[in-house]
PDB file of C-alpha atoms in Angstrom:
ATOM      1  CA  MET A   3       4.592   9.055  -9.875  1.00  0.00           C
ATOM      2  CA  THR A   4       1.987   9.369  -7.160  1.00  0.00           C
ATOM      3  CA  LEU A   5       1.826   8.006  -3.646  1.00  0.00           C
ATOM      4  CA  SER A   6      -1.036   5.699  -4.574  1.00  0.00           C
ATOM      5  CA  SER A   7       0.986   4.055  -7.354  1.00  0.00           C
ATOM      6  CA  VAL A   8       3.956   3.542  -5.031  1.00  0.00           C
ATOM      7  CA  LEU A   9       1.705   2.026  -2.383  1.00  0.00           C
ATOM      8  CA  LEU A  10       0.040  -0.161  -5.017  1.00  0.00           C
ATOM      9  CA  VAL A  11       3.407  -1.601  -6.061  1.00  0.00           C
ATOM     10  CA  ALA A  12       4.390  -2.033  -2.397  1.00  0.00           C
ATOM     11  CA  GLY A  13       1.112  -3.843  -1.710  1.00  0.00           C
ATOM     12  CA  ALA A  14       1.690  -6.088  -4.708  1.00  0.00           C
ATOM     13  CA  LEU A  15       5.173  -6.977  -3.437  1.00  0.00           C
ATOM     14  CA  ILE A  16       3.800  -7.770   0.004  1.00  0.00           C
ATOM     15  CA  GLY A  17       0.982  -9.874  -1.481  1.00  0.00           C
ATOM     16  CA  ILE A  18       3.357 -11.850  -3.703  1.00  0.00           C
ATOM     17  CA  GLY A  19       5.640 -12.376  -0.711  1.00  0.00           C
ATOM     18  CA  VAL A  20       2.794 -13.643   1.472  1.00  0.00           C
ATOM     19  CA  TYR A  21       1.717 -16.021  -1.278  1.00  0.00           C
ATOM     20  CA  GLY A  22       5.304 -17.240  -1.644  1.00  0.00           C
ATOM     21  CA  VAL A  23       5.699 -17.835   2.083  1.00  0.00           C
ATOM     22  CA  LEU A  24       2.388 -19.641   2.484  1.00  0.00           C
ATOM     23  CA  SER A  25       2.515 -21.779  -0.660  1.00  0.00           C
ATOM     24  CA  GLN A  26       6.132 -22.940  -0.805  1.00  0.00           C
ATOM     25  CA  GLN A  27       7.839 -25.636   1.203  1.00  0.00           C
ATOM     26  CA  SER A  28      11.424 -25.046   0.129  1.00  0.00           C
ATOM     27  CA  PHE A  29      13.548 -23.037   2.538  1.00  0.00           C
ATOM     28  CA  VAL A  30      15.010 -20.941  -0.273  1.00  0.00           C
ATOM     29  CA  MET A  31      11.588 -20.028  -1.675  1.00  0.00           C
ATOM     30  CA  LEU A  32      10.392 -19.245   1.839  1.00  0.00           C
ATOM     31  CA  MET A  33      13.304 -16.841   2.314  1.00  0.00           C
ATOM     32  CA  MET A  34      12.594 -15.233  -1.055  1.00  0.00           C
ATOM     33  CA  GLY A  35       8.990 -14.626  -0.031  1.00  0.00           C
ATOM     34  CA  LEU A  36      10.156 -13.008   3.197  1.00  0.00           C
ATOM     35  CA  GLU A  37      12.561 -10.847   1.215  1.00  0.00           C
ATOM     36  CA  LEU A  38       9.727  -9.663  -1.046  1.00  0.00           C
ATOM     37  CA  MET A  39       7.558  -8.782   1.934  1.00  0.00           C
ATOM     38  CA  ILE A  40      10.346  -6.781   3.559  1.00  0.00           C
ATOM     39  CA  ASN A  41      11.036  -4.996   0.266  1.00  0.00           C
ATOM     40  CA  GLY A  42       7.356  -4.092  -0.022  1.00  0.00           C
ATOM     41  CA  VAL A  43       7.262  -2.658   3.488  1.00  0.00           C
ATOM     42  CA  LEU A  44      10.454  -0.715   2.848  1.00  0.00           C
ATOM     43  CA  LEU A  45       9.081   0.641  -0.446  1.00  0.00           C
ATOM     44  CA  ALA A  46       5.894   1.766   1.290  1.00  0.00           C
ATOM     45  CA  ALA A  47       7.889   3.486   4.029  1.00  0.00           C
ATOM     46  CA  ILE A  48      10.184   5.213   1.543  1.00  0.00           C
ATOM     47  CA  GLY A  49       7.233   6.277  -0.599  1.00  0.00           C
ATOM     48  CA  ALA A  50       5.384   7.708   2.377  1.00  0.00           C
ATOM     49  CA  TRP A  51       8.526   9.496   3.500  1.00  0.00           C
ATOM     50  CA  ALA A  52       9.203  10.955   0.054  1.00  0.00           C
ATOM     51  CA  PHE A  53       5.717  12.389  -0.300  1.00  0.00           C
ATOM     52  CA  ALA A  54       5.393  13.571   3.316  1.00  0.00           C
ATOM     53  CA  ALA A  55       8.856  14.979   4.072  1.00  0.00           C
ATOM     54  CA  GLY A  56       9.639  16.395   0.646  1.00  0.00           C
ATOM     55  CA  GLY A  57      13.065  14.828   0.188  1.00  0.00           C
ATOM     56  CA  ASP A  58      14.729  15.198   3.572  1.00  0.00           C
ATOM     57  CA  PRO A  59      18.124  13.369   3.384  1.00  0.00           C
ATOM     58  CA  LYS A  60      17.590  11.782   6.809  1.00  0.00           C
ATOM     59  CA  GLY A  61      14.932   9.542   5.299  1.00  0.00           C
ATOM     60  CA  GLN A  62      17.312   8.424   2.558  1.00  0.00           C
ATOM     61  CA  LEU A  63      19.882   7.433   5.153  1.00  0.00           C
ATOM     62  CA  LEU A  64      17.243   5.504   7.071  1.00  0.00           C
ATOM     63  CA  ALA A  65      16.319   3.620   3.891  1.00  0.00           C
ATOM     64  CA  VAL A  66      19.956   2.706   3.209  1.00  0.00           C
ATOM     65  CA  VAL A  67      20.406   1.498   6.796  1.00  0.00           C
ATOM     66  CA  ALA A  68      17.204  -0.551   6.553  1.00  0.00           C
ATOM     67  CA  LEU A  69      18.408  -2.148   3.290  1.00  0.00           C
ATOM     68  CA  ALA A  70      21.760  -3.001   4.891  1.00  0.00           C
ATOM     69  CA  VAL A  71      20.070  -4.574   7.928  1.00  0.00           C
ATOM     70  CA  MET A  72      17.747  -6.519   5.625  1.00  0.00           C
ATOM     71  CA  ALA A  73      20.688  -7.843   3.599  1.00  0.00           C
ATOM     72  CA  ILE A  74      22.525  -8.937   6.754  1.00  0.00           C
ATOM     73  CA  GLU A  75      19.399 -10.611   8.109  1.00  0.00           C
ATOM     74  CA  MET A  76      18.853 -12.543   4.885  1.00  0.00           C
ATOM     75  CA  ALA A  77      22.515 -13.600   4.783  1.00  0.00           C
ATOM     76  CA  ILE A  78      22.207 -15.012   8.305  1.00  0.00           C
ATOM     77  CA  GLY A  79      18.963 -16.756   7.333  1.00  0.00           C
ATOM     78  CA  PHE A  80      20.543 -18.370   4.288  1.00  0.00           C
ATOM     79  CA  ALA A  81      23.533 -19.429   6.411  1.00  0.00           C
ATOM     80  CA  LEU A  82      21.140 -21.190   8.798  1.00  0.00           C
ATOM     81  CA  VAL A  83      19.399 -22.889   5.878  1.00  0.00           C
ATOM     82  CA  VAL A  84      22.746 -24.101   4.504  1.00  0.00           C
ATOM     83  CA  ALA A  85      23.748 -25.371   7.956  1.00  0.00           C
ATOM     84  CA  VAL A  86      20.491 -27.329   8.307  1.00  0.00           C
ATOM     85  CA  TYR A  87      20.922 -28.770   4.823  1.00  0.00           C
ATOM     86  CA  ARG A  88      24.516 -29.822   5.461  1.00  0.00           C
ATOM     87  CA  LYS A  89      23.653 -31.416   8.796  1.00  0.00           C
ATOM     88  CA  ARG A  90      20.439 -33.253   7.852  1.00  0.00           C
ATOM     89  CA  ARG A  91      20.145 -33.108   4.035  1.00  0.00           C
ATOM     90  CA  ILE A  92      16.703 -31.525   4.412  1.00  0.00           C
ATOM     91  CA  ASP A  93      15.579 -28.817   2.018  1.00  0.00           C
ATOM     92  CA  VAL A  94      11.839 -28.601   2.655  1.00  0.00           C
ATOM     93  CA  THR A  95      10.020 -27.498   5.777  1.00  0.00           C
ATOM     94  CA  GLU A  96       7.861 -30.613   6.154  1.00  0.00           C
ATOM     95  CA  ASP A  97      10.855 -32.894   6.705  1.00  0.00           C
ATOM     96  CA  LEU A  98      12.228 -30.768   9.514  1.00  0.00           C
ATOM     97  CA  ALA A  99      10.582 -31.913  12.742  1.00  0.00           C
ATOM     98  CA  THR A 100      12.849 -30.308  15.318  1.00  0.00           C
ATOM     99  CA  LEU A 101      16.086 -28.356  15.473  1.00  0.00           C
ATOM    100  CA  ARG A 102      17.457 -30.100  18.568  1.00  0.00           C
ATOM    101  CA  HIS A 103      19.590 -32.791  16.950  1.00  0.00           C
TER     102      HIS A 103
END
């Protein structure tokens, strides 16, 4: 496995995520697109680290911490989506005009 193949897969994940974010109106699909973009960035960072540092364990720990932070961030995002749906029965972005009420 080469660095260019890892970066190609990471770029594909980011591209699919951008397409998902820009083309979907559902909150859940929007969050999935964001998740794909973050995974692509994390894969690119891990790939660059693996080929540059030669397997230093500090980079592995950083990747695990980044995955944990990403999982927590997505859990909070989905909790907000569920709260908006329970309050207003809205599941697409076009119907949501403001978050004040």
